[in-house]
PDB file of C-alpha atoms in Angstrom:
ATOM      1  CA  MET A   1       0.000   0.000   0.000  1.00 55.00           C
ATOM      2  CA  ARG A   2       2.784   2.390   0.961  1.00 57.00           C
ATOM      3  CA  ASN A   3       4.727   1.552  -2.225  1.00 62.00           C
ATOM      4  CA  ASN A   4       1.666   2.278  -4.376  1.00 66.00           C
ATOM      5  CA  LEU A   5       1.102   5.593  -2.594  1.00 69.00           C
ATOM      6  CA  SER A   6       4.758   6.555  -3.051  1.00 71.00           C
ATOM      7  CA  ARG A   7       4.533   5.698  -6.740  1.00 74.00           C
ATOM      8  CA  TRP A   8       1.473   7.899  -7.203  1.00 80.00           C
ATOM      9  CA  ILE A   9       3.189  10.740  -5.356  1.00 83.00           C
ATOM     10  CA  TYR A  10       6.218  10.452  -7.671  1.00 82.00           C
ATOM     11  CA  TRP A  11       3.976  10.563 -10.742  1.00 84.00           C
ATOM     12  CA  VAL A  12       2.019  13.580  -9.492  1.00 87.00           C
ATOM     13  CA  VAL A  13       5.220  15.461  -8.613  1.00 89.00           C
ATOM     14  CA  GLY A  14       6.663  14.589 -12.021  1.00 87.00           C
ATOM     15  CA  LEU A  15       3.585  15.861 -13.860  1.00 88.00           C
ATOM     16  CA  VAL A  16       3.590  19.091 -11.844  1.00 91.00           C
ATOM     17  CA  ILE A  17       7.258  19.646 -12.729  1.00 92.00           C
ATOM     18  CA  LEU A  18       6.504  19.056 -16.418  1.00 92.00           C
ATOM     19  CA  ALA A  19       3.580  21.498 -16.228  1.00 91.00           C
ATOM     20  CA  ILE A  20       5.603  24.382 -14.754  1.00 93.00           C
ATOM     21  CA  TYR A  21       8.898  23.599 -16.520  1.00 93.00           C
ATOM     22  CA  PRO A  22       8.566  26.125 -19.414  1.00 93.00           C
ATOM     23  CA  GLN A  23       7.656  28.958 -17.050  1.00 92.00           C
ATOM     24  CA  VAL A  24      10.694  28.214 -14.876  1.00 92.00           C
ATOM     25  CA  VAL A  25      13.474  27.624 -17.430  1.00 91.00           C
ATOM     26  CA  GLY A  26      12.415  29.678 -20.464  1.00 90.00           C
ATOM     27  CA  ILE A  27      12.188  28.908 -24.186  1.00 93.00           C
ATOM     28  CA  TYR A  28      15.741  27.662 -24.802  1.00 92.00           C
ATOM     29  CA  TYR A  29      15.720  24.863 -22.234  1.00 92.00           C
ATOM     30  CA  THR A  30      12.107  24.094 -23.079  1.00 94.00           C
ATOM     31  CA  ASN A  31      13.253  23.288 -26.618  1.00 94.00           C
ATOM     32  CA  VAL A  32      16.198  21.300 -25.251  1.00 93.00           C
ATOM     33  CA  PHE A  33      13.725  19.251 -23.212  1.00 95.00           C
ATOM     34  CA  VAL A  34      11.524  18.587 -26.254  1.00 96.00           C
ATOM     35  CA  GLY A  35      14.573  17.344 -28.164  1.00 94.00           C
ATOM     36  CA  PHE A  36      15.544  15.076 -25.272  1.00 94.00           C
ATOM     37  CA  ALA A  37      11.990  13.723 -24.993  1.00 96.00           C
ATOM     38  CA  ILE A  38      11.762  12.945 -28.726  1.00 97.00           C
ATOM     39  CA  PHE A  39      15.036  11.041 -28.695  1.00 96.00           C
ATOM     40  CA  GLY A  40      14.073   9.404 -25.402  1.00 96.00           C
ATOM     41  CA  LEU A  41      11.028   7.870 -27.107  1.00 97.00           C
ATOM     42  CA  TYR A  42      13.162   6.981 -30.130  1.00 98.00           C
ATOM     43  CA  ALA A  43      15.749   5.258 -27.898  1.00 97.00           C
ATOM     44  CA  VAL A  44      13.022   3.267 -26.120  1.00 97.00           C
ATOM     45  CA  THR A  45      11.868   1.906 -29.505  1.00 97.00           C
ATOM     46  CA  LEU A  46      15.450   0.800 -30.212  1.00 97.00           C
ATOM     47  CA  ASN A  47      15.554  -0.827 -26.778  1.00 96.00           C
ATOM     48  CA  LEU A  48      12.551  -2.985 -27.744  1.00 96.00           C
ATOM     49  CA  LEU A  49      14.936  -4.675 -30.166  1.00 96.00           C
ATOM     50  CA  LEU A  50      18.252  -4.444 -28.322  1.00 94.00           C
ATOM     51  CA  GLY A  51      17.268  -4.724 -24.672  1.00 92.00           C
ATOM     52  CA  TYR A  52      14.130  -6.863 -24.939  1.00 93.00           C
ATOM     53  CA  MET A  53      14.652  -9.043 -28.031  1.00 94.00           C
ATOM     54  CA  GLY A  54      18.455  -9.108 -27.969  1.00 92.00           C
ATOM     55  CA  VAL A  55      19.128  -7.910 -31.528  1.00 94.00           C
ATOM     56  CA  LEU A  56      21.182  -4.845 -32.390  1.00 94.00           C
ATOM     57  CA  SER A  57      19.916  -2.537 -35.137  1.00 94.00           C
ATOM     58  CA  PHE A  58      22.499  -0.349 -36.844  1.00 95.00           C
ATOM     59  CA  GLY A  59      19.849   1.136 -39.132  1.00 95.00           C
ATOM     60  CA  HIS A  60      17.080   2.223 -36.773  1.00 96.00           C
ATOM     61  CA  ALA A  61      17.150   5.721 -38.277  1.00 97.00           C
ATOM     62  CA  MET A  62      15.303   4.357 -41.320  1.00 97.00           C
ATOM     63  CA  PHE A  63      12.121   4.035 -39.212  1.00 98.00           C
ATOM     64  CA  PHE A  64      12.655   7.416 -37.556  1.00 98.00           C
ATOM     65  CA  GLY A  65      13.362   9.002 -40.945  1.00 96.00           C
ATOM     66  CA  ALA A  66      10.387   7.312 -42.606  1.00 97.00           C
ATOM     67  CA  GLY A  67       8.092   8.842 -40.008  1.00 97.00           C
ATOM     68  CA  ALA A  68       9.708  12.265 -40.265  1.00 97.00           C
ATOM     69  CA  TYR A  69       9.656  12.395 -44.072  1.00 97.00           C
ATOM     70  CA  SER A  70       6.107  11.042 -44.356  1.00 97.00           C
ATOM     71  CA  THR A  71       4.789  13.694 -41.987  1.00 97.00           C
ATOM     72  CA  ALA A  72       6.770  16.483 -43.661  1.00 96.00           C
ATOM     73  CA  LEU A  73       5.658  15.464 -47.163  1.00 96.00           C
ATOM     74  CA  ALA A  74       2.015  15.092 -46.092  1.00 96.00           C
ATOM     75  CA  LEU A  75       2.023  18.593 -44.598  1.00 96.00           C
ATOM     76  CA  THR A  76       3.791  19.974 -47.679  1.00 94.00           C
ATOM     77  CA  HIS A  77       1.516  18.501 -50.339  1.00 93.00           C
ATOM     78  CA  ILE A  78      -1.881  18.144 -48.626  1.00 91.00           C
ATOM     79  CA  GLN A  79      -3.436  21.479 -47.787  1.00 91.00           C
ATOM     80  CA  GLY A  80      -5.023  21.676 -44.348  1.00 88.00           C
ATOM     81  CA  PHE A  81      -3.687  18.290 -43.222  1.00 93.00           C
ATOM     82  CA  PRO A  82      -4.634  17.904 -39.509  1.00 94.00           C
ATOM     83  CA  LEU A  83      -2.145  17.556 -36.668  1.00 94.00           C
ATOM     84  CA  LEU A  84      -3.012  14.142 -35.199  1.00 94.00           C
ATOM     85  CA  PRO A  85      -3.300  12.423 -38.600  1.00 95.00           C
ATOM     86  CA  ALA A  86       0.154  13.851 -39.363  1.00 95.00           C
ATOM     87  CA  LEU A  87       1.489  11.905 -36.372  1.00 96.00           C
ATOM     88  CA  LEU A  88      -0.396   8.781 -37.413  1.00 96.00           C
ATOM     89  CA  VAL A  89       1.082   9.016 -40.917  1.00 97.00           C
ATOM     90  CA  GLY A  90       4.546   8.969 -39.369  1.00 97.00           C
ATOM     91  CA  GLY A  91       3.736   5.933 -37.235  1.00 97.00           C
ATOM     92  CA  LEU A  92       2.151   4.145 -40.190  1.00 98.00           C
ATOM     93  CA  ALA A  93       5.215   4.829 -42.359  1.00 97.00           C
ATOM     94  CA  GLY A  94       7.547   3.358 -39.738  1.00 97.00           C
ATOM     95  CA  ALA A  95       5.303   0.320 -39.266  1.00 97.00           C
ATOM     96  CA  MET A  96       4.949  -0.273 -43.024  1.00 97.00           C
ATOM     97  CA  LEU A  97       8.702  -0.087 -43.558  1.00 97.00           C
ATOM     98  CA  ALA A  98       9.224  -2.602 -40.738  1.00 97.00           C
ATOM     99  CA  LEU A  99       6.540  -4.851 -42.251  1.00 97.00           C
ATOM    100  CA  ILE A 100       8.265  -4.756 -45.652  1.00 96.00           C
ATOM    101  CA  LEU A 101      11.636  -5.671 -44.142  1.00 96.00           C
ATOM    102  CA  CYS A 102      10.287  -8.321 -41.750  1.00 95.00           C
ATOM    103  CA  PRO A 103      10.544 -11.321 -44.131  1.00 93.00           C
ATOM    104  CA  LEU A 104      14.308 -10.832 -44.228  1.00 93.00           C
ATOM    105  CA  LEU A 105      15.049  -9.468 -40.749  1.00 95.00           C
ATOM    106  CA  VAL A 106      13.133 -12.082 -38.743  1.00 92.00           C
ATOM    107  CA  ARG A 107      15.198 -14.900 -40.256  1.00 91.00           C
ATOM    108  CA  VAL A 108      18.499 -13.645 -38.873  1.00 91.00           C
ATOM    109  CA  SER A 109      19.936 -12.577 -35.537  1.00 88.00           C
ATOM    110  CA  GLY A 110      23.206 -11.462 -33.985  1.00 89.00           C
ATOM    111  CA  THR A 111      25.779  -9.965 -36.355  1.00 92.00           C
ATOM    112  CA  ALA A 112      23.689 -10.776 -39.422  1.00 94.00           C
ATOM    113  CA  PHE A 113      20.755  -8.726 -38.092  1.00 95.00           C
ATOM    114  CA  ALA A 114      23.041  -5.798 -37.257  1.00 95.00           C
ATOM    115  CA  MET A 115      24.683  -5.824 -40.699  1.00 96.00           C
ATOM    116  CA  LEU A 116      21.392  -6.264 -42.537  1.00 96.00           C
ATOM    117  CA  THR A 117      19.780  -3.309 -40.753  1.00 96.00           C
ATOM    118  CA  LEU A 118      22.910  -1.257 -41.459  1.00 96.00           C
ATOM    119  CA  ALA A 119      22.681  -2.146 -45.156  1.00 96.00           C
ATOM    120  CA  PHE A 120      18.971  -1.282 -45.391  1.00 96.00           C
ATOM    121  CA  GLY A 121      19.500   1.931 -43.449  1.00 96.00           C
ATOM    122  CA  GLN A 122      22.279   3.078 -45.765  1.00 95.00           C
ATOM    123  CA  LEU A 123      20.289   2.041 -48.838  1.00 95.00           C
ATOM    124  CA  ILE A 124      17.340   4.181 -47.766  1.00 95.00           C
ATOM    125  CA  PHE A 125      19.734   7.034 -46.928  1.00 95.00           C
ATOM    126  CA  VAL A 126      21.231   6.933 -50.449  1.00 94.00           C
ATOM    127  CA  ILE A 127      17.803   6.684 -52.112  1.00 94.00           C
ATOM    128  CA  ALA A 128      16.551   9.695 -50.131  1.00 93.00           C
ATOM    129  CA  LEU A 129      19.715  11.598 -51.019  1.00 91.00           C
ATOM    130  CA  LYS A 130      19.379  10.893 -54.751  1.00 90.00           C
ATOM    131  CA  TYR A 131      15.648  11.561 -55.186  1.00 89.00           C
ATOM    132  CA  ARG A 132      15.899  15.297 -54.662  1.00 89.00           C
ATOM    133  CA  GLU A 133      12.559  16.004 -56.334  1.00 89.00           C
ATOM    134  CA  VAL A 134      10.827  14.149 -53.486  1.00 89.00           C
ATOM    135  CA  THR A 135      13.096  14.438 -50.446  1.00 89.00           C
ATOM    136  CA  GLY A 136      14.991  17.635 -51.239  1.00 88.00           C
ATOM    137  CA  GLY A 137      18.301  15.748 -51.034  1.00 85.00           C
ATOM    138  CA  GLU A 138      20.778  17.315 -48.638  1.00 85.00           C
ATOM    139  CA  ASP A 139      18.562  20.410 -48.338  1.00 88.00           C
ATOM    140  CA  GLY A 140      15.619  18.350 -47.137  1.00 91.00           C
ATOM    141  CA  VAL A 141      11.958  19.309 -46.858  1.00 93.00           C
ATOM    142  CA  GLY A 142      11.171  22.377 -44.792  1.00 91.00           C
ATOM    143  CA  GLY A 143       8.924  25.357 -44.333  1.00 90.00           C
ATOM    144  CA  TYR A 144       5.751  23.265 -44.372  1.00 93.00           C
ATOM    145  CA  PRO A 145       2.733  24.547 -42.408  1.00 94.00           C
ATOM    146  CA  ILE A 146       2.438  23.286 -38.828  1.00 94.00           C
ATOM    147  CA  PRO A 147      -1.265  22.595 -38.186  1.00 94.00           C
ATOM    148  CA  SER A 148      -3.018  23.755 -35.057  1.00 93.00           C
ATOM    149  CA  PHE A 149      -4.476  21.345 -32.538  1.00 91.00           C
ATOM    150  CA  ASN A 150      -8.188  21.587 -33.274  1.00 88.00           C
ATOM    151  CA  ILE A 151     -11.262  20.208 -31.607  1.00 81.00           C
ATOM    152  CA  PRO A 152     -14.051  21.658 -33.792  1.00 80.00           C
ATOM    153  CA  GLY A 153     -16.261  24.013 -31.859  1.00 77.00           C
ATOM    154  CA  VAL A 154     -14.215  23.556 -28.681  1.00 80.00           C
ATOM    155  CA  VAL A 155     -10.594  24.678 -28.980  1.00 84.00           C
ATOM    156  CA  SER A 156      -7.884  25.615 -31.468  1.00 86.00           C
ATOM    157  CA  ILE A 157      -4.290  25.750 -30.194  1.00 90.00           C
ATOM    158  CA  ASP A 158      -1.488  27.237 -32.289  1.00 90.00           C
ATOM    159  CA  MET A 159       1.363  24.703 -32.537  1.00 93.00           C
ATOM    160  CA  THR A 160       3.830  27.241 -33.919  1.00 92.00           C
ATOM    161  CA  ASP A 161       3.966  28.635 -30.395  1.00 93.00           C
ATOM    162  CA  GLN A 162       6.887  26.821 -28.761  1.00 94.00           C
ATOM    163  CA  ILE A 163       5.280  26.561 -25.334  1.00 95.00           C
ATOM    164  CA  ASN A 164       2.086  25.115 -26.809  1.00 95.00           C
ATOM    165  CA  PHE A 165       4.119  22.623 -28.805  1.00 96.00           C
ATOM    166  CA  TYR A 166       6.035  21.612 -25.676  1.00 96.00           C
ATOM    167  CA  TYR A 167       2.808  20.602 -23.919  1.00 96.00           C
ATOM    168  CA  PHE A 168       1.540  18.807 -27.019  1.00 96.00           C
ATOM    169  CA  ALA A 169       4.791  16.914 -27.653  1.00 96.00           C
ATOM    170  CA  VAL A 170       5.278  15.923 -24.016  1.00 96.00           C
ATOM    171  CA  THR A 171       1.677  14.683 -23.797  1.00 96.00           C
ATOM    172  CA  VAL A 172       2.010  12.570 -26.952  1.00 97.00           C
ATOM    173  CA  ILE A 173       5.373  11.175 -25.844  1.00 97.00           C
ATOM    174  CA  ILE A 174       4.067  10.274 -22.366  1.00 96.00           C
ATOM    175  CA  VAL A 175       1.106   8.458 -23.955  1.00 96.00           C
ATOM    176  CA  CYS A 176       3.453   6.604 -26.328  1.00 97.00           C
ATOM    177  CA  LEU A 177       5.790   5.641 -23.490  1.00 96.00           C
ATOM    178  CA  TRP A 178       2.860   4.412 -21.399  1.00 95.00           C
ATOM    179  CA  LEU A 179       1.630   2.267 -24.304  1.00 97.00           C
ATOM    180  CA  LEU A 180       5.109   0.826 -24.833  1.00 97.00           C
ATOM    181  CA  TRP A 181       5.547   0.165 -21.109  1.00 95.00           C
ATOM    182  CA  PHE A 182       2.175  -1.604 -21.042  1.00 96.00           C
ATOM    183  CA  TYR A 183       3.240  -3.591 -24.127  1.00 96.00           C
ATOM    184  CA  THR A 184       6.401  -4.830 -22.378  1.00 94.00           C
ATOM    185  CA  LYS A 185       4.332  -5.955 -19.365  1.00 94.00           C
ATOM    186  CA  THR A 186       1.915  -8.071 -21.414  1.00 94.00           C
ATOM    187  CA  PRO A 187       2.398 -11.835 -21.884  1.00 93.00           C
ATOM    188  CA  PHE A 188       3.594 -11.073 -25.407  1.00 94.00           C
ATOM    189  CA  GLY A 189       6.242  -8.720 -23.990  1.00 92.00           C
ATOM    190  CA  SER A 190       7.445 -11.571 -21.778  1.00 91.00           C
ATOM    191  CA  LEU A 191       7.528 -13.789 -24.862  1.00 93.00           C
ATOM    192  CA  VAL A 192       9.797 -11.278 -26.612  1.00 93.00           C
ATOM    193  CA  VAL A 193      12.182 -11.389 -23.642  1.00 92.00           C
ATOM    194  CA  GLY A 194      12.037 -15.185 -23.858  1.00 91.00           C
ATOM    195  CA  VAL A 195      13.198 -14.975 -27.477  1.00 90.00           C
ATOM    196  CA  ARG A 196      16.211 -13.019 -26.249  1.00 90.00           C
ATOM    197  CA  ASP A 197      17.032 -15.374 -23.386  1.00 88.00           C
ATOM    198  CA  ASN A 198      16.356 -18.746 -25.005  1.00 86.00           C
ATOM    199  CA  ALA A 199      14.914 -18.674 -28.510  1.00 84.00           C
ATOM    200  CA  MET A 200      15.219 -22.454 -28.930  1.00 85.00           C
ATOM    201  CA  ARG A 201      13.120 -23.127 -25.840  1.00 87.00           C
ATOM    202  CA  ILE A 202      10.442 -20.662 -26.996  1.00 86.00           C
ATOM    203  CA  ASP A 203      10.349 -22.528 -30.310  1.00 82.00           C
ATOM    204  CA  TYR A 204      10.029 -25.893 -28.548  1.00 85.00           C
ATOM    205  CA  LEU A 205       7.114 -24.543 -26.492  1.00 82.00           C
ATOM    206  CA  GLY A 206       5.202 -24.042 -29.737  1.00 84.00           C
ATOM    207  CA  PHE A 207       5.475 -20.274 -30.159  1.00 87.00           C
ATOM    208  CA  LYS A 208       6.285 -19.024 -33.643  1.00 87.00           C
ATOM    209  CA  LEU A 209       9.603 -17.172 -33.548  1.00 89.00           C
ATOM    210  CA  PRO A 210       9.379 -15.331 -36.906  1.00 90.00           C
ATOM    211  CA  GLN A 211       5.920 -13.941 -36.122  1.00 93.00           C
ATOM    212  CA  THR A 212       6.959 -12.912 -32.602  1.00 93.00           C
ATOM    213  CA  LYS A 213      10.020 -11.096 -33.937  1.00 94.00           C
ATOM    214  CA  ALA A 214       7.952  -9.499 -36.703  1.00 96.00           C
ATOM    215  CA  VAL A 215       5.334  -8.059 -34.334  1.00 96.00           C
ATOM    216  CA  ASN A 216       8.009  -6.614 -32.047  1.00 96.00           C
ATOM    217  CA  LEU A 217       9.860  -5.122 -35.010  1.00 97.00           C
ATOM    218  CA  ILE A 218       6.662  -3.531 -36.345  1.00 97.00           C
ATOM    219  CA  VAL A 219       5.787  -2.067 -32.928  1.00 97.00           C
ATOM    220  CA  SER A 220       9.316  -0.666 -32.664  1.00 97.00           C
ATOM    221  CA  GLY A 221       9.162   0.768 -36.193  1.00 97.00           C
ATOM    222  CA  CYS A 222       5.723   2.294 -35.609  1.00 98.00           C
ATOM    223  CA  PHE A 223       6.695   4.229 -32.493  1.00 98.00           C
ATOM    224  CA  ALA A 224      10.065   5.203 -33.981  1.00 98.00           C
ATOM    225  CA  GLY A 225       8.043   6.659 -36.858  1.00 98.00           C
ATOM    226  CA  ILE A 226       5.882   8.618 -34.401  1.00 98.00           C
ATOM    227  CA  ALA A 227       9.061   9.969 -32.780  1.00 98.00           C
ATOM    228  CA  GLY A 228      10.212  11.014 -36.257  1.00 97.00           C
ATOM    229  CA  ALA A 229       6.861  12.697 -36.916  1.00 98.00           C
ATOM    230  CA  ILE A 230       7.141  14.727 -33.695  1.00 98.00           C
ATOM    231  CA  TYR A 231      10.695  15.660 -34.737  1.00 98.00           C
ATOM    232  CA  ALA A 232       9.385  16.881 -38.117  1.00 97.00           C
ATOM    233  CA  LEU A 233       6.758  19.055 -36.421  1.00 96.00           C
ATOM    234  CA  PHE A 234       9.317  20.358 -33.925  1.00 96.00           C
ATOM    235  CA  GLN A 235      12.087  21.249 -36.378  1.00 95.00           C
ATOM    236  CA  ASN A 236       9.926  22.228 -39.377  1.00 94.00           C
ATOM    237  CA  LEU A 237      12.767  20.738 -41.435  1.00 94.00           C
ATOM    238  CA  VAL A 238      13.545  17.151 -42.374  1.00 95.00           C
ATOM    239  CA  SER A 239      16.791  16.303 -44.177  1.00 94.00           C
ATOM    240  CA  THR A 240      18.650  13.099 -44.983  1.00 92.00           C
ATOM    241  CA  LEU A 241      21.596  14.099 -42.802  1.00 89.00           C
ATOM    242  CA  GLY A 242      19.266  15.007 -39.954  1.00 90.00           C
ATOM    243  CA  VAL A 243      17.056  11.906 -39.793  1.00 94.00           C
ATOM    244  CA  LEU A 244      18.593   9.139 -41.931  1.00 94.00           C
ATOM    245  CA  ASP A 245      22.315   9.552 -41.302  1.00 92.00           C
ATOM    246  CA  ILE A 246      24.134   6.669 -39.599  1.00 92.00           C
ATOM    247  CA  GLY A 247      24.760   8.949 -36.621  1.00 91.00           C
ATOM    248  CA  THR A 248      20.998   9.060 -36.076  1.00 93.00           C
ATOM    249  CA  SER A 249      21.054   5.254 -35.881  1.00 95.00           C
ATOM    250  CA  PHE A 250      23.946   5.189 -33.415  1.00 93.00           C
ATOM    251  CA  ALA A 251      22.466   7.854 -31.103  1.00 93.00           C
ATOM    252  CA  PRO A 252      19.746   5.630 -29.554  1.00 95.00           C
ATOM    253  CA  ILE A 253      22.270   2.794 -29.139  1.00 94.00           C
ATOM    254  CA  LEU A 254      24.472   5.083 -27.050  1.00 94.00           C
ATOM    255  CA  MET A 255      21.455   6.287 -25.085  1.00 94.00           C
ATOM    256  CA  ALA A 256      20.302   2.743 -24.374  1.00 94.00           C
ATOM    257  CA  TYR A 257      23.736   1.546 -23.241  1.00 92.00           C
ATOM    258  CA  ILE A 258      24.471   4.631 -21.139  1.00 92.00           C
ATOM    259  CA  GLY A 259      21.049   4.643 -19.478  1.00 92.00           C
ATOM    260  CA  GLY A 260      20.807   0.884 -19.085  1.00 89.00           C
ATOM    261  CA  LEU A 261      19.548  -1.883 -21.355  1.00 85.00           C
ATOM    262  CA  GLY A 262      17.978  -3.788 -18.494  1.00 74.00           C
ATOM    263  CA  SER A 263      15.447  -1.037 -17.795  1.00 87.00           C
ATOM    264  CA  PHE A 264      12.521   0.382 -19.749  1.00 92.00           C
ATOM    265  CA  PHE A 265      13.410   3.900 -18.604  1.00 91.00           C
ATOM    266  CA  GLY A 266      17.167   3.466 -19.077  1.00 92.00           C
ATOM    267  CA  PRO A 267      17.239   4.852 -22.649  1.00 94.00           C
ATOM    268  CA  ILE A 268      15.294   7.920 -21.484  1.00 95.00           C
ATOM    269  CA  VAL A 269      17.935   8.552 -18.815  1.00 93.00           C
ATOM    270  CA  GLY A 270      20.607   8.054 -21.475  1.00 93.00           C
ATOM    271  CA  SER A 271      18.896  10.580 -23.749  1.00 94.00           C
ATOM    272  CA  ALA A 272      18.774  13.124 -20.910  1.00 93.00           C
ATOM    273  CA  ILE A 273      22.479  12.632 -20.139  1.00 91.00           C
ATOM    274  CA  LEU A 274      23.600  12.932 -23.769  1.00 91.00           C
ATOM    275  CA  HIS A 275      21.456  16.014 -24.433  1.00 90.00           C
ATOM    276  CA  LEU A 276      22.769  17.682 -21.289  1.00 89.00           C
ATOM    277  CA  LEU A 277      26.345  16.821 -22.295  1.00 88.00           C
ATOM    278  CA  GLU A 278      25.719  18.133 -25.805  1.00 87.00           C
ATOM    279  CA  ASP A 279      24.400  21.432 -24.473  1.00 85.00           C
ATOM    280  CA  VAL A 280      27.394  21.881 -22.153  1.00 84.00           C
ATOM    281  CA  THR A 281      30.016  20.619 -24.615  1.00 84.00           C
ATOM    282  CA  PHE A 282      28.961  22.859 -27.507  1.00 81.00           C
ATOM    283  CA  ARG A 283      29.775  25.879 -25.344  1.00 80.00           C
ATOM    284  CA  ILE A 284      33.392  24.672 -25.172  1.00 81.00           C
ATOM    285  CA  THR A 285      34.065  22.621 -28.304  1.00 74.00           C
ATOM    286  CA  GLU A 286      32.291  21.144 -31.312  1.00 75.00           C
ATOM    287  CA  GLN A 287      33.819  17.687 -30.713  1.00 77.00           C
ATOM    288  CA  ILE A 288      30.609  16.291 -29.237  1.00 80.00           C
ATOM    289  CA  GLU A 289      31.266  12.822 -30.721  1.00 81.00           C
ATOM    290  CA  LEU A 290      34.550  12.608 -28.807  1.00 84.00           C
ATOM    291  CA  VAL A 291      32.832  13.471 -25.523  1.00 84.00           C
ATOM    292  CA  ASN A 292      30.029  10.969 -26.190  1.00 84.00           C
ATOM    293  CA  GLY A 293      32.608   8.299 -26.926  1.00 85.00           C
ATOM    294  CA  LEU A 294      34.471   8.976 -23.681  1.00 87.00           C
ATOM    295  CA  VAL A 295      31.237   8.834 -21.680  1.00 87.00           C
ATOM    296  CA  PHE A 296      30.330   5.544 -23.363  1.00 87.00           C
ATOM    297  CA  ILE A 297      33.742   4.040 -22.507  1.00 89.00           C
ATOM    298  CA  LEU A 298      33.435   5.164 -18.880  1.00 89.00           C
ATOM    299  CA  VAL A 299      29.963   3.643 -18.584  1.00 88.00           C
ATOM    300  CA  VAL A 300      31.110   0.342 -20.113  1.00 84.00           C
ATOM    301  CA  LEU A 301      34.091   0.187 -17.726  1.00 87.00           C
ATOM    302  CA  PHE A 302      32.482   1.332 -14.486  1.00 85.00           C
ATOM    303  CA  ALA A 303      28.724   0.833 -14.963  1.00 83.00           C
ATOM    304  CA  PRO A 304      28.192  -2.005 -17.473  1.00 83.00           C
ATOM    305  CA  MET A 305      24.492  -2.155 -16.548  1.00 85.00           C
ATOM    306  CA  GLY A 306      24.126   1.555 -17.311  1.00 84.00           C
ATOM    307  CA  ILE A 307      23.288   4.465 -15.054  1.00 88.00           C
ATOM    308  CA  VAL A 308      19.937   2.983 -14.033  1.00 86.00           C
ATOM    309  CA  GLY A 309      21.630  -0.313 -13.202  1.00 82.00           C
ATOM    310  CA  LEU A 310      24.224   1.539 -11.132  1.00 82.00           C
ATOM    311  CA  LEU A 311      21.489   3.350  -9.211  1.00 81.00           C
ATOM    312  CA  ARG A 312      19.678   0.070  -8.590  1.00 79.00           C
ATOM    313  CA  GLN A 313      22.854  -1.490  -7.199  1.00 76.00           C
ATOM    314  CA  ALA A 314      23.412   1.518  -4.935  1.00 74.00           C
ATOM    315  CA  LYS A 315      19.791   1.328  -3.746  1.00 72.00           C
ATOM    316  CA  ALA A 316      20.103  -2.404  -3.018  1.00 69.00           C
ATOM    317  CA  LYS A 317      23.310  -1.869  -1.019  1.00 69.00           C
ATOM    318  CA  TRP A 318      21.700   0.978   0.926  1.00 70.00           C
ATOM    319  CA  PHE A 319      18.672  -1.110   1.926  1.00 63.00           C
ATOM    320  CA  HIS A 320      20.941  -4.044   2.771  1.00 56.00           C
ATOM    321  CA  LYS A 321      22.968  -1.839   5.131  1.00 59.00           C
ATOM    322  CA  GLU A 322      19.762  -0.553   6.743  1.00 55.00           C
ATOM    323  CA  LYS A 323      18.535  -4.111   7.351  1.00 57.00           C
ATOM    324  CA  VAL A 324      21.890  -5.181   8.806  1.00 52.00           C
ATOM    325  CA  SER A 325      22.021  -2.164  11.120  1.00 54.00           C
TER     326      SER A 325
END
């Protein structure tokens, strides 16, 4: 009972902090937070593959980019395209791309999966770069209208206002994270973890491995596409180098490892740490990749379970000392 009450108190305090955050920190750090939240969701979708299913994707940006480009192109070419359907288009694009690639990806694992996703990711990057008439090439697609949040006859909220967009983006991301958390707690989520731990045993129990992998990949691609759609609305610019570059695929891997693969919220913590480091580092040097690499090495050496894992160990030791005393 006390644990449940404490949990509710934490959630209420967290929501209050999110509500007053823009008024306290101002526009700049509000935008920094939105960027962190978008990539936090994106990193969680990568963790569905890496942390839960045990396969490493080196091309996860293709789902993120598919969502971003689909939303940007829909807003560019369809006059009056609504806000929520724009997000759904992004999620659908990510899910469809995952569905198309499933017949190949579900048949492999380990290094083969990593290399195959890298190959597909780079292929899509090159295609997007070459088809300038559609994607804008290196220049990308930008300047498209950002629709307002409308409930006919009730409310119309301007999403070009950065504070309004903060509340919208954070709300959507929290809903997405809750859905993904619920997904991992279902029997199917446990089955996905079983595929990671002992795929042969899952197969012997009568569960179909290819279909299980395919569903998890599609869920991951769908929500990565939604993250890309939010990014497109936030930046009002989508380019190949911004959303399909290999660095965009490596970013969530770093976030997941730094935050902790063994935790649902680990990648979110990793996203917060890397965005904070990026903000501080850019005031001193532009070598952000070097700093990220050093942080990654330190985490691997001294906190192999990630920051969340380190905190859990510290918490366990603390409670053990209290019981002993």
